[in-house]
mmCIF file of C-alpha atoms in Angstrom:
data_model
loop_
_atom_site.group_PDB
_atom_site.id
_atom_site.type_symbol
_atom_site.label_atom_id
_atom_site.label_comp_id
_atom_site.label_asym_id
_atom_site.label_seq_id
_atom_site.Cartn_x
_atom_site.Cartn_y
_atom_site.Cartn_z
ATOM 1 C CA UNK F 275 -9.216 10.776 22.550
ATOM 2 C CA UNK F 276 -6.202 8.049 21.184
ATOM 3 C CA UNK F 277 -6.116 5.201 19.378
ATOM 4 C CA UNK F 278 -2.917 3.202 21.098
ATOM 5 C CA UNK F 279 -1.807 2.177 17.699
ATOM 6 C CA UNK F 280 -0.986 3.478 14.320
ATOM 7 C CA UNK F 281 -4.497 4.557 13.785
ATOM 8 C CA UNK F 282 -4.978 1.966 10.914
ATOM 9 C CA UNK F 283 -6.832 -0.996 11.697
ATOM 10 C CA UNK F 284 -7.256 -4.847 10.203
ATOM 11 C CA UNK F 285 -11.119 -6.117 10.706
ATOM 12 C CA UNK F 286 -11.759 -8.011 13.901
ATOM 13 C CA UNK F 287 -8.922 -7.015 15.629
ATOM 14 C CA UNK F 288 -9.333 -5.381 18.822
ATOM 15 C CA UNK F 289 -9.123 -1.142 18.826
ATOM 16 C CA UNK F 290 -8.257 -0.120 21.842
ATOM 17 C CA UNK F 291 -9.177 3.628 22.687
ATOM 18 C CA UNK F 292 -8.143 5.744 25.520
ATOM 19 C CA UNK F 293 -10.337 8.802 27.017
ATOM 20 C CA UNK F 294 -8.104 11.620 28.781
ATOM 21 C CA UNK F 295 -10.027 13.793 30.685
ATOM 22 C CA UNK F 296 -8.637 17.372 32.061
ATOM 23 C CA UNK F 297 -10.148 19.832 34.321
ATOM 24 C CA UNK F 298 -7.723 22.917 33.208
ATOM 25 C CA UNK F 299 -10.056 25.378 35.162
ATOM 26 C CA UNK F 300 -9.498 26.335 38.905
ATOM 27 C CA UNK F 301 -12.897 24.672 40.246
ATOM 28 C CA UNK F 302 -13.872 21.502 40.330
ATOM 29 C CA UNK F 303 -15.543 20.070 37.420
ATOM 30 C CA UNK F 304 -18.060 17.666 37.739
ATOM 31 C CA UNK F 305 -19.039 15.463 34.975
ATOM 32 C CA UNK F 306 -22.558 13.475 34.486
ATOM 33 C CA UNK F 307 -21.473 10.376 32.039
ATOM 34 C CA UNK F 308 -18.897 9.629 28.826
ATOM 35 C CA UNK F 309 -19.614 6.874 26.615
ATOM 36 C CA UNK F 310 -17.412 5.611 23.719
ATOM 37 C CA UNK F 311 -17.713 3.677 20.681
ATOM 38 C CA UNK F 312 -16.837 2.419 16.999
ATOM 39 C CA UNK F 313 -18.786 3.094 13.873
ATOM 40 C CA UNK F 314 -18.957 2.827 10.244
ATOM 41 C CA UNK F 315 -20.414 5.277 8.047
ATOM 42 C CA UNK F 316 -21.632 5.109 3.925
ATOM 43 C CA UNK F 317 -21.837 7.917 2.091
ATOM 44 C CA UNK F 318 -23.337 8.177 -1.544
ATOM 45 C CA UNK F 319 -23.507 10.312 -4.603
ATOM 46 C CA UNK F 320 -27.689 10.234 -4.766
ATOM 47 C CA UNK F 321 -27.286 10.936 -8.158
ATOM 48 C CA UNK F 322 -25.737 7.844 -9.765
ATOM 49 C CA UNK F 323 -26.685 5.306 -6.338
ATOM 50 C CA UNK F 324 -29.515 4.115 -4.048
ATOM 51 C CA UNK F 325 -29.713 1.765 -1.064
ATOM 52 C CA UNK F 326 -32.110 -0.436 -1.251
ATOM 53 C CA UNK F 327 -35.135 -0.339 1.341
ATOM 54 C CA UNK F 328 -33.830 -3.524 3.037
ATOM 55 C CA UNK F 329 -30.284 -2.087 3.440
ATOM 56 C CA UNK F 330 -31.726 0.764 4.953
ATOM 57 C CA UNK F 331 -33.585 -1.203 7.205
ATOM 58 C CA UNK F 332 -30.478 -2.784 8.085
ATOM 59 C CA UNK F 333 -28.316 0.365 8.725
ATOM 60 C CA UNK F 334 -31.159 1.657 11.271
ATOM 61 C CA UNK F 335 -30.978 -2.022 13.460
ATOM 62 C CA UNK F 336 -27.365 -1.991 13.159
ATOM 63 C CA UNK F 337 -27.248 1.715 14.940
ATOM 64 C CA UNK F 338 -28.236 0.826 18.096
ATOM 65 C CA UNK F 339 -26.626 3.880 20.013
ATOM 66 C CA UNK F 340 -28.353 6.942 19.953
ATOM 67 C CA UNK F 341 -25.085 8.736 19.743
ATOM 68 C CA UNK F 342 -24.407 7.468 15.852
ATOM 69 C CA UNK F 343 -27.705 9.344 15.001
ATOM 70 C CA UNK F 344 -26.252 12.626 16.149
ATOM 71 C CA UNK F 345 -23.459 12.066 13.415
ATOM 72 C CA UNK F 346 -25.268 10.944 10.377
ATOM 73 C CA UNK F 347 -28.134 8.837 9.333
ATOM 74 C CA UNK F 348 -26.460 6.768 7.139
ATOM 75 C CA UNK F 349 -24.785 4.488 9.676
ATOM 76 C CA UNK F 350 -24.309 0.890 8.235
ATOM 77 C CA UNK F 351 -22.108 -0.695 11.715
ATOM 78 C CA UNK F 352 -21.816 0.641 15.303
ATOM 79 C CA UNK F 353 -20.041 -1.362 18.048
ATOM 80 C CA UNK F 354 -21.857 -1.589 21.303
ATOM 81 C CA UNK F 355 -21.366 1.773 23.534
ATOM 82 C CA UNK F 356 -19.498 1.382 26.570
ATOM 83 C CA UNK F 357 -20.265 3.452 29.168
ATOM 84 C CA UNK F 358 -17.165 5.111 30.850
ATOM 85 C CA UNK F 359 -18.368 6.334 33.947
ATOM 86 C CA UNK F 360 -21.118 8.157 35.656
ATOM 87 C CA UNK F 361 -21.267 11.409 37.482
ATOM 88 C CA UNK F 362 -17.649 11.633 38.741
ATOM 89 C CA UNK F 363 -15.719 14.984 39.752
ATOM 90 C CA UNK F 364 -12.222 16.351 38.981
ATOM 91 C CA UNK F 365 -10.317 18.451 40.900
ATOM 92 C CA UNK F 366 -8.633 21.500 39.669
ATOM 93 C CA UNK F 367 -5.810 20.464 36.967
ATOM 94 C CA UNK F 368 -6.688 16.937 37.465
ATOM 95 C CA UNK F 369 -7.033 13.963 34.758
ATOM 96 C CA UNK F 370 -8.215 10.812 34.786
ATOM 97 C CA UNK F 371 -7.742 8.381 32.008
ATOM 98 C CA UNK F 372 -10.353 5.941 30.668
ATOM 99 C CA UNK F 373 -9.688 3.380 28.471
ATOM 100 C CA UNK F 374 -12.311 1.251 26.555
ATOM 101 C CA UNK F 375 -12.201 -1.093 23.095
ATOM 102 C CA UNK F 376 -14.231 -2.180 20.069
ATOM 103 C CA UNK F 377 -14.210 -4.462 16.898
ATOM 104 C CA UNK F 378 -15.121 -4.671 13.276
ATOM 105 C CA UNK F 379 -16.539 -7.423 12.182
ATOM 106 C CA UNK F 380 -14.761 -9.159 9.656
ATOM 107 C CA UNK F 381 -17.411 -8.493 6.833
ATOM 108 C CA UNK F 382 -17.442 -5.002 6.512
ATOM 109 C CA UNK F 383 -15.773 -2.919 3.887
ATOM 110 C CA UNK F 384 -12.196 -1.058 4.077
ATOM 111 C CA UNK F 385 -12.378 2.651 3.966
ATOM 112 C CA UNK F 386 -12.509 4.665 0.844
ATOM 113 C CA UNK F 387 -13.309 7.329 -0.845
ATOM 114 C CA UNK F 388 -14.299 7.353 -4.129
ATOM 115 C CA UNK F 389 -16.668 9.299 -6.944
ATOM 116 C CA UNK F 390 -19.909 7.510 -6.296
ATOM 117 C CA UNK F 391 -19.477 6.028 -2.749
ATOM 118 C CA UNK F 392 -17.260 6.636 0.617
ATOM 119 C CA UNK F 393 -16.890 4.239 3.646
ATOM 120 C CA UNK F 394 -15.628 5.973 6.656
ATOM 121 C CA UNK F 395 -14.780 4.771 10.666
ATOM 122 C CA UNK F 396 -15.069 6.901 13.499
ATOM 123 C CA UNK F 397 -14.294 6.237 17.334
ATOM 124 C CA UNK F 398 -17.367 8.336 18.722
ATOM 125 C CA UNK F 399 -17.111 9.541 22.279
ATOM 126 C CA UNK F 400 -19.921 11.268 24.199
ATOM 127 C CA UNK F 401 -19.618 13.597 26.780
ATOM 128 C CA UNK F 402 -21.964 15.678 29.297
ATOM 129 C CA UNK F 403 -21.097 17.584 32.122
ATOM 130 C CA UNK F 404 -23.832 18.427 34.719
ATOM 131 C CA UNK F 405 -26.963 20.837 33.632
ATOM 132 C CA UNK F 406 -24.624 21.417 30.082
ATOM 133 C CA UNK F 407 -25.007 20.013 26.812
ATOM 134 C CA UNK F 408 -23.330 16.428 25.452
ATOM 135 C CA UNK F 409 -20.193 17.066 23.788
ATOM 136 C CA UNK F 410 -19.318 14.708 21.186
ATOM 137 C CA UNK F 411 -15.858 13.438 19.771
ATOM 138 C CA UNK F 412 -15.210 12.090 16.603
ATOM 139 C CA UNK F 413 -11.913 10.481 16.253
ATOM 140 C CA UNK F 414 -11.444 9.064 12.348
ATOM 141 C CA UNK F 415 -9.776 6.062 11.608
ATOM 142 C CA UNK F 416 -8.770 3.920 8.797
ATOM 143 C CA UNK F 417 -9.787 -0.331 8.478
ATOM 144 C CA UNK F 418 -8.438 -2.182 6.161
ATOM 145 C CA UNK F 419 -9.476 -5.427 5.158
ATOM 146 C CA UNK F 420 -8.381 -8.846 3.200
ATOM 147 C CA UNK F 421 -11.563 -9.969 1.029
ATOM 148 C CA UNK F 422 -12.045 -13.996 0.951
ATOM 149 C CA UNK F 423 -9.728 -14.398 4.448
ATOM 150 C CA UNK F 424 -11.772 -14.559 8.053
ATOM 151 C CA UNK F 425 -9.681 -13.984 10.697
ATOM 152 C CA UNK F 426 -11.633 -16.110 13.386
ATOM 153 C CA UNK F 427 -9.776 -19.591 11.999
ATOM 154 C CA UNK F 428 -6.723 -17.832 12.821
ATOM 155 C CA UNK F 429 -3.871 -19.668 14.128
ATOM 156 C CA UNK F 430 -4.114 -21.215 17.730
ATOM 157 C CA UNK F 431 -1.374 -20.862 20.561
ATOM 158 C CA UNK F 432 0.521 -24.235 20.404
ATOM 159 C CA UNK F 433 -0.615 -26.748 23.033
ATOM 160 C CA UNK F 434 1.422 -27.490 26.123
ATOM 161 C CA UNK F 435 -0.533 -30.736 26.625
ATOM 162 C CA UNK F 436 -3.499 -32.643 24.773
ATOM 163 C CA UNK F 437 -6.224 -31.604 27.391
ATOM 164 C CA UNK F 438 -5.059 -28.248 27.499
ATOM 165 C CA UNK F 439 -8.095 -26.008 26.134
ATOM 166 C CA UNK F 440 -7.721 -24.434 22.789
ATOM 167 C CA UNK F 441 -6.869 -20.195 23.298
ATOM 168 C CA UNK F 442 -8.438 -17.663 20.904
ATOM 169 C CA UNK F 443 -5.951 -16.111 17.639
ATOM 170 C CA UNK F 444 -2.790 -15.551 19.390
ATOM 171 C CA UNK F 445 -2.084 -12.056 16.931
ATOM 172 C CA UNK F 446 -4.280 -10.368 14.147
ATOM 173 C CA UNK F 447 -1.667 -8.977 12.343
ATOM 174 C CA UNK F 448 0.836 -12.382 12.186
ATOM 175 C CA UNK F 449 -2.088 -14.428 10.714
ATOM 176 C CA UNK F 450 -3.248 -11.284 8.798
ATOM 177 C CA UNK F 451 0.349 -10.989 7.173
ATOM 178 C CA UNK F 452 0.890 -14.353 6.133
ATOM 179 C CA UNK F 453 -1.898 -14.796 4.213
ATOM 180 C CA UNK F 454 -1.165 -11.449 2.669
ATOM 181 C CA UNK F 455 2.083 -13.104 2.034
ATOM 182 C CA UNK F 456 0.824 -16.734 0.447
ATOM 183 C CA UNK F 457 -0.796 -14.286 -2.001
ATOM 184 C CA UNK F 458 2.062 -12.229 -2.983
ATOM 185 C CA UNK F 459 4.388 -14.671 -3.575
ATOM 186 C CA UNK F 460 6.500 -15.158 -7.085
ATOM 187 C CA UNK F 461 3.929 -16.482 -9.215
ATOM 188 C CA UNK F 462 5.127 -15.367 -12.683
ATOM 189 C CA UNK F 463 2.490 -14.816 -15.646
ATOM 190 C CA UNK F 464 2.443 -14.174 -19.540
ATOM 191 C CA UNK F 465 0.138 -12.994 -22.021
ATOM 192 C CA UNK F 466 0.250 -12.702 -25.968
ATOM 193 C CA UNK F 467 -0.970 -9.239 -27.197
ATOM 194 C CA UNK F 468 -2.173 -10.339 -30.436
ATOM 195 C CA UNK F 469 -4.133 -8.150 -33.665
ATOM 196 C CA UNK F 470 -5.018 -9.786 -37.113
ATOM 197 C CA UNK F 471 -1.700 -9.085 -38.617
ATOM 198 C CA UNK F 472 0.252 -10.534 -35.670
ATOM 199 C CA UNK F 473 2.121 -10.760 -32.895
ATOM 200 C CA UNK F 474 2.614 -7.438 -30.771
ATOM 201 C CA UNK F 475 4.318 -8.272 -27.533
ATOM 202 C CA UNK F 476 4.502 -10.830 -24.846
ATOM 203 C CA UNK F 477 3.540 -9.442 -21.470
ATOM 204 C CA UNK F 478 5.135 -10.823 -18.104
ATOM 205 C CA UNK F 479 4.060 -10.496 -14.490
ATOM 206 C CA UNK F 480 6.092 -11.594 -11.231
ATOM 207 C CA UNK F 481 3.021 -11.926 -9.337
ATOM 208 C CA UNK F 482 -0.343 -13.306 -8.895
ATOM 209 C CA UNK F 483 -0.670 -10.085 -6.405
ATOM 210 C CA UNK F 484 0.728 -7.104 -5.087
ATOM 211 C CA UNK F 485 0.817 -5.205 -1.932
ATOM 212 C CA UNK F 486 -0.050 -1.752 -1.481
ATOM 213 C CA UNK F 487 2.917 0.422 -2.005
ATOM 214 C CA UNK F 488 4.789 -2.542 -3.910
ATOM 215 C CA UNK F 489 6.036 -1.515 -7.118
ATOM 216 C CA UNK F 490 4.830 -3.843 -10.590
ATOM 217 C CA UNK F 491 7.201 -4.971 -12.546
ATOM 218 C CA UNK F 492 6.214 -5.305 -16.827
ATOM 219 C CA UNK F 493 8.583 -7.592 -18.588
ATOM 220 C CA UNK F 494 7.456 -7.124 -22.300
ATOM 221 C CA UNK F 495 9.410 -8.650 -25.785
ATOM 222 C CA UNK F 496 7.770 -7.252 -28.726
ATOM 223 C CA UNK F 497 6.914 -9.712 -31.470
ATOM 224 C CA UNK F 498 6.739 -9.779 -35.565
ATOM 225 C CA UNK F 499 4.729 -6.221 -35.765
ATOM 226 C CA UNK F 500 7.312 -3.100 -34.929
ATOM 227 C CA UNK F 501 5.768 -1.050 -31.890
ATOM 228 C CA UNK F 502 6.811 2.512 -31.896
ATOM 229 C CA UNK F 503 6.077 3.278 -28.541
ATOM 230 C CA UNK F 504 3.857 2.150 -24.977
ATOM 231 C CA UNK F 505 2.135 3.906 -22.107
ATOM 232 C CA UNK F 506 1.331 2.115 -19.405
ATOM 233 C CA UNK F 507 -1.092 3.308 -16.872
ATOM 234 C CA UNK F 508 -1.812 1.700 -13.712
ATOM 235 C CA UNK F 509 -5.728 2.353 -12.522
ATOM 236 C CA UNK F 510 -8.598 1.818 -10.278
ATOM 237 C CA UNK F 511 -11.667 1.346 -11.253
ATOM 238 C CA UNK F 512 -14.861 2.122 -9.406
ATOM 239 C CA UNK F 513 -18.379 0.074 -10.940
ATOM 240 C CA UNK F 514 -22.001 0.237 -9.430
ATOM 241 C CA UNK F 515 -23.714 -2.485 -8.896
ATOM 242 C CA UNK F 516 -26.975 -2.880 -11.464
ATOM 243 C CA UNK F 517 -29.237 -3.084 -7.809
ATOM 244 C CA UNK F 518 -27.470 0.446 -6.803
ATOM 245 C CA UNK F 519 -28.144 2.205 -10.025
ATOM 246 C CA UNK F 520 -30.675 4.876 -10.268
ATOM 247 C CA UNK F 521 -29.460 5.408 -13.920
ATOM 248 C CA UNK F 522 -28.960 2.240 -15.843
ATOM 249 C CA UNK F 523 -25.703 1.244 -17.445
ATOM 250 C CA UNK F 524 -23.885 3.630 -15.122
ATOM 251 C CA UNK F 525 -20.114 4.532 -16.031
ATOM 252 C CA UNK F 526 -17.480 3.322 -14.642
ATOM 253 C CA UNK F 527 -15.126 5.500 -12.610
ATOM 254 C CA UNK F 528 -11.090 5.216 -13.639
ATOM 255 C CA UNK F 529 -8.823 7.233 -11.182
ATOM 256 C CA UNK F 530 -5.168 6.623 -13.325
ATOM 257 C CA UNK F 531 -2.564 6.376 -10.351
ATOM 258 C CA UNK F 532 0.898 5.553 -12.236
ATOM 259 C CA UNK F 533 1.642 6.019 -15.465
ATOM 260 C CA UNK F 534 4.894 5.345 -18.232
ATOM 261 C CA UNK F 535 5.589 5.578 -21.531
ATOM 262 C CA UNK F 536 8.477 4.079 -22.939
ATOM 263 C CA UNK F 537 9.906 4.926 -26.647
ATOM 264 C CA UNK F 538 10.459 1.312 -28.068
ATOM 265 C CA UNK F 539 11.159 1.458 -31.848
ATOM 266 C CA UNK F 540 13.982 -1.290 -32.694
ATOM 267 C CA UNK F 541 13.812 -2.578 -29.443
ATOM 268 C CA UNK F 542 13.238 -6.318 -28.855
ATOM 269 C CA UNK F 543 12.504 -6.229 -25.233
ATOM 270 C CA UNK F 544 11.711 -3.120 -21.930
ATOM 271 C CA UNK F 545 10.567 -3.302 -18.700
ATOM 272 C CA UNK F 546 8.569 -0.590 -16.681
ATOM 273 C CA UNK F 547 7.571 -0.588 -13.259
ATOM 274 C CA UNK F 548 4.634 0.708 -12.220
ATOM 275 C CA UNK F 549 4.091 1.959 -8.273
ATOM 276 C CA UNK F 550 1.186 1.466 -6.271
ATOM 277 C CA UNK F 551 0.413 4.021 -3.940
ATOM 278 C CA UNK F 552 0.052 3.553 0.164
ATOM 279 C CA UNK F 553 -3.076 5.978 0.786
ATOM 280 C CA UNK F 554 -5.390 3.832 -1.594
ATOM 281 C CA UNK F 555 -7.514 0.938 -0.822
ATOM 282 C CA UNK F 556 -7.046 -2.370 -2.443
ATOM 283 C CA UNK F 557 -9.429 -4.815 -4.580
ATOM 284 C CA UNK F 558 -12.994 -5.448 -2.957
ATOM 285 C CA UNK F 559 -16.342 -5.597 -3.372
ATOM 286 C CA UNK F 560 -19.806 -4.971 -1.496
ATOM 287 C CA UNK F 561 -23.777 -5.295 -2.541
ATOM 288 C CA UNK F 562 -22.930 -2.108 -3.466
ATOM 289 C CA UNK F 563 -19.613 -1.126 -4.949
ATOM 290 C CA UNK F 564 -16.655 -2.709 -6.934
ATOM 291 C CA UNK F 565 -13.648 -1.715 -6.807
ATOM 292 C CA UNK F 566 -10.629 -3.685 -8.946
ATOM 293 C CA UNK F 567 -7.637 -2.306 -10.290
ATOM 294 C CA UNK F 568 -6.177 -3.290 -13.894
ATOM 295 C CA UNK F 569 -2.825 -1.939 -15.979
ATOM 296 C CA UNK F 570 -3.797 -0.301 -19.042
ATOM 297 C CA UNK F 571 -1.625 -0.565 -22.399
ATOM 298 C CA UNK F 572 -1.520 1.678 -25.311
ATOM 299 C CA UNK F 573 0.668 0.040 -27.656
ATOM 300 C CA UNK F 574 1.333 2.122 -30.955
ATOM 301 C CA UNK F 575 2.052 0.321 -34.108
ATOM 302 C CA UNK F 576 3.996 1.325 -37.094
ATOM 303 C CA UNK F 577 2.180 -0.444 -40.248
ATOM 304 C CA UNK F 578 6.130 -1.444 -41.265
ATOM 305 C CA UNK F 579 6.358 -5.296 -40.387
ATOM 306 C CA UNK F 580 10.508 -4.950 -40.215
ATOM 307 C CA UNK F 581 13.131 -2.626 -38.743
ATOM 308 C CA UNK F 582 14.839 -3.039 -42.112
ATOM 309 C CA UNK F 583 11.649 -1.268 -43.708
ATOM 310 C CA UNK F 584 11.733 1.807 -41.489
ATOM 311 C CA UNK F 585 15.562 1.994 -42.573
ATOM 312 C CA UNK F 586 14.936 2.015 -46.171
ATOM 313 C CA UNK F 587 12.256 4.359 -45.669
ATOM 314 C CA UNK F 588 15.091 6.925 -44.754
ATOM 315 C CA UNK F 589 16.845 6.155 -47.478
ATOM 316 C CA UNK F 590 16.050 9.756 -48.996
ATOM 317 C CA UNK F 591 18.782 11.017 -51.159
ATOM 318 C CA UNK F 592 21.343 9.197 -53.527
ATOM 319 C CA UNK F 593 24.974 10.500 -54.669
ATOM 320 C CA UNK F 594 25.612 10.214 -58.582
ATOM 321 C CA UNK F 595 27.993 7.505 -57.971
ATOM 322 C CA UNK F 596 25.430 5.733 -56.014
ATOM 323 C CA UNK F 597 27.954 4.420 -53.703
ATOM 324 C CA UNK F 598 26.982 7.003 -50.819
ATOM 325 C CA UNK F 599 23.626 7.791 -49.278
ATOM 326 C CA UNK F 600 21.935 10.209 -47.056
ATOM 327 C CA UNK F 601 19.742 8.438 -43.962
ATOM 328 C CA UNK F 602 16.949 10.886 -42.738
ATOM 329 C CA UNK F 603 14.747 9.930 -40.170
ATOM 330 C CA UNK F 604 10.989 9.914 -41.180
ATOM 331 C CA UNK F 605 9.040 12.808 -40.863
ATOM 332 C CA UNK F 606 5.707 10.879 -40.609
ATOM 333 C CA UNK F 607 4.729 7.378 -39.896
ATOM 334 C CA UNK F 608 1.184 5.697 -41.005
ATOM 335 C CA UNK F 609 0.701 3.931 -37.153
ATOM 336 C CA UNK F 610 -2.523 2.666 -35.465
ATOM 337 C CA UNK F 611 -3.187 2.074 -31.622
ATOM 338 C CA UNK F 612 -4.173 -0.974 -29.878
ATOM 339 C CA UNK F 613 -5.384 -1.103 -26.152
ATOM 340 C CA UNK F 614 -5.285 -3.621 -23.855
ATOM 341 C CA UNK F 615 -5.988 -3.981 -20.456
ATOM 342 C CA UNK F 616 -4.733 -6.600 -17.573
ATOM 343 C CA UNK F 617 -6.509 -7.001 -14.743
ATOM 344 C CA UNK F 618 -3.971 -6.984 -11.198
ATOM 345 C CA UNK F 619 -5.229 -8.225 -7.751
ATOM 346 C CA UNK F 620 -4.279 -5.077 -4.888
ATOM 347 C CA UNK F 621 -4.156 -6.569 -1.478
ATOM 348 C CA UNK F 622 -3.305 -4.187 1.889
ATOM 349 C CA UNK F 623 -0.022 -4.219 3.264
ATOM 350 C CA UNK F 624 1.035 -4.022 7.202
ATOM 351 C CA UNK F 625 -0.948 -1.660 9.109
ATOM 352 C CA UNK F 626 2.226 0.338 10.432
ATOM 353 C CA UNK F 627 3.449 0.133 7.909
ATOM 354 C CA UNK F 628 0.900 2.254 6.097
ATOM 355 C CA UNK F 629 0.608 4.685 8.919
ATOM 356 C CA UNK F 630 4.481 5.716 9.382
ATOM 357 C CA UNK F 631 4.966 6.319 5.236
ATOM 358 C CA UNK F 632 1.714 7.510 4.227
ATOM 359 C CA UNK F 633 0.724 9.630 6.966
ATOM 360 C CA UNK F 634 3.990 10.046 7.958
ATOM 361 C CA UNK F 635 3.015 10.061 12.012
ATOM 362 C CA UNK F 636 2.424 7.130 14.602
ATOM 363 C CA UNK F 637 0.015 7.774 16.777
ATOM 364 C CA UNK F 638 -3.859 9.024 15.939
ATOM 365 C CA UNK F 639 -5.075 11.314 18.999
ATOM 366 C CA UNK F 640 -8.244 14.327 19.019
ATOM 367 C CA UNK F 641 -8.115 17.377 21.107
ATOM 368 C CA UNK F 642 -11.140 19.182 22.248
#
């Protein structure tokens, strides 16, 4: 079983599948029926989540195949099967190829995997020769999706005349790219990091929105108050929904992804760029799940207001002319530490993209 693409996915776009059969023994095989299809699978941690009675409800309708129930019981989408043939018969060291295709709606969740919850895609294939048992295939896959952008008002193939008939999306992944693109454009931001006693450093962004695998760039020019040093960490964060909560007030999951830390004492301004990695899933949300990313700062402050201060601090031995002196650096520093965090927007990235560098191969395929 192949995918005849990368093996990532955008949701509604057409996956195409192809079935190879091979009789490899020196009789000829004769085979009952094959069926093949797309579904989507949740998996949670009973311990912190629940699905509600009328989700359930909804996952069993959904699962109309009885092939999905051989899998797992927790199947929230299946595609309608398509049946590949019936009772046909191969040669000796003979194949015949069968191709068939299915979609994901545009609703449905990207896959992950996190601590409380995992969303998974199979192509399932089913398989019986005569008087044996079915044989079934599970082919994983990976979908990625753009949350608040439906793909059916995608663009339309330009008209030759005006009574021509309007066409369906003329490509998935061209109207899927540019509004990835609208999103990640230059769109530069600032914030004040502010305590009681003052200024602490001006924070600047590039973009409203980043890419997965594009790196983050941190402009920051540190204010009034004298900041010995900052760590930047760059982190997902994974929060159940109150509905989805057997516990109440349950935590929420940080998986720390990136991180810097930059020595900054009499230094007026840094930057630090922070990496997002290509085999994570970007910002989204279900009835279920939420899952939003943020850059966390730990900014350590020296109670000194001025450079000049530190200096004379150092200032720890005098000659008897008192023309000459000895500068020591200090050998402790009265400091406090102020967090702040800044929410970032993840969106995906090209689909081949993600497929040649992250799993560093082009083509998804399943021997049996």
């Amino acid at each position: 079983v192949s995918t005849q693409s990368t093996g990532v996915h955008i949701v509604g776009q057409t996956i195409k599948c192809a079935l190879l059969v091979h009789n490899a023994s020196d009789l000829t095989d004769r085979l009952a029926w094959a069926t093949g299809q797309i579904s989507g699978h949740v998996t949670v941690d009973e311990r912190y989540v629940q699905i509600a009675r009328e989700q359930q409800e909804e996952v069993v309708t959904n699962s109309s195949s009885a092939l999905t129930k051989h899998v797992a019981n927790d199947c929230f989408f299946s595609s309608d099967p398509e049946i590949l043939f019936c009772d046909i018969q191969l040669p000796p060291q003979c194949s015949k190829e069968l191709k068939f295709s299915g979609i994901v709606p545009t609703h449905s969740p990207p896959s992950y995997r996190g601590s409380y919850i995992k969303y998974s895609y199979i192509v399932l294939v089913g398989l019986q020769r005569v008087n044996k048992p079915v044989t079934l295939i599970n082919l994983p896959i990976r979908i990625i999706n753009l949350p608040g952008i439906s793909l059916v008002d995608g663009p339309k193939k330009p008209l030759t005349h005006p009574f021509a008939p309007r066409e369906e999306c003329i490509n998935y992944e061209d109207y899927f790219m540019d509004k990835v693109q609208s999103l990640c454009c230059k769109r530069p931001r600032s914030f004040e990091v502010k305590t009681g006693d003052g200024l602490v450093s001006i924070v600047r962004l590039t973009k409203g929105a980043y890419r997965l695998g594009d790196p983050i760039e941190v402009n920051m020019e540190f204010g009034d108050l004298q900041c010995v040093r900052v760590t930047l960490k760059l982190q997902a964060l994974e929060t159940i929904s109150p509905e989805s909560e057997v516990k109440e007030e349950t935590d929420t999951r940080c998986t720390t992804h990136d991180t810097k830390t930059i020595q900054c004492i009499h230094t007026k301004s840094t930057a630090v760029t922070l990496h997002i990695p290509l085999n994570v899933v970007n910002s989204f949300s279900t009835n279920i799940v939420l899952v939003r990313w943020q850059v966390h700062f730990d900014f350590v402050i020296s109670h000194l207001r001025k450079s000049a201060e530190i200096v004379d601090a150092g200032l720890t031995s005098v000659s008897a002319k008192g023309l000459d002196c000895d500068w020591r650096p200090l050998e402790t520093l009265n400091v406090s530490t102020l967090s702040w965090e800044l929410p970032i927007r993840v969106v995906p990235t090209l689909p081949q993209y993600i497929a040649t560098i992250a799993w560093q191969r082009t083509q998804t395929k399943d021997v049996v």
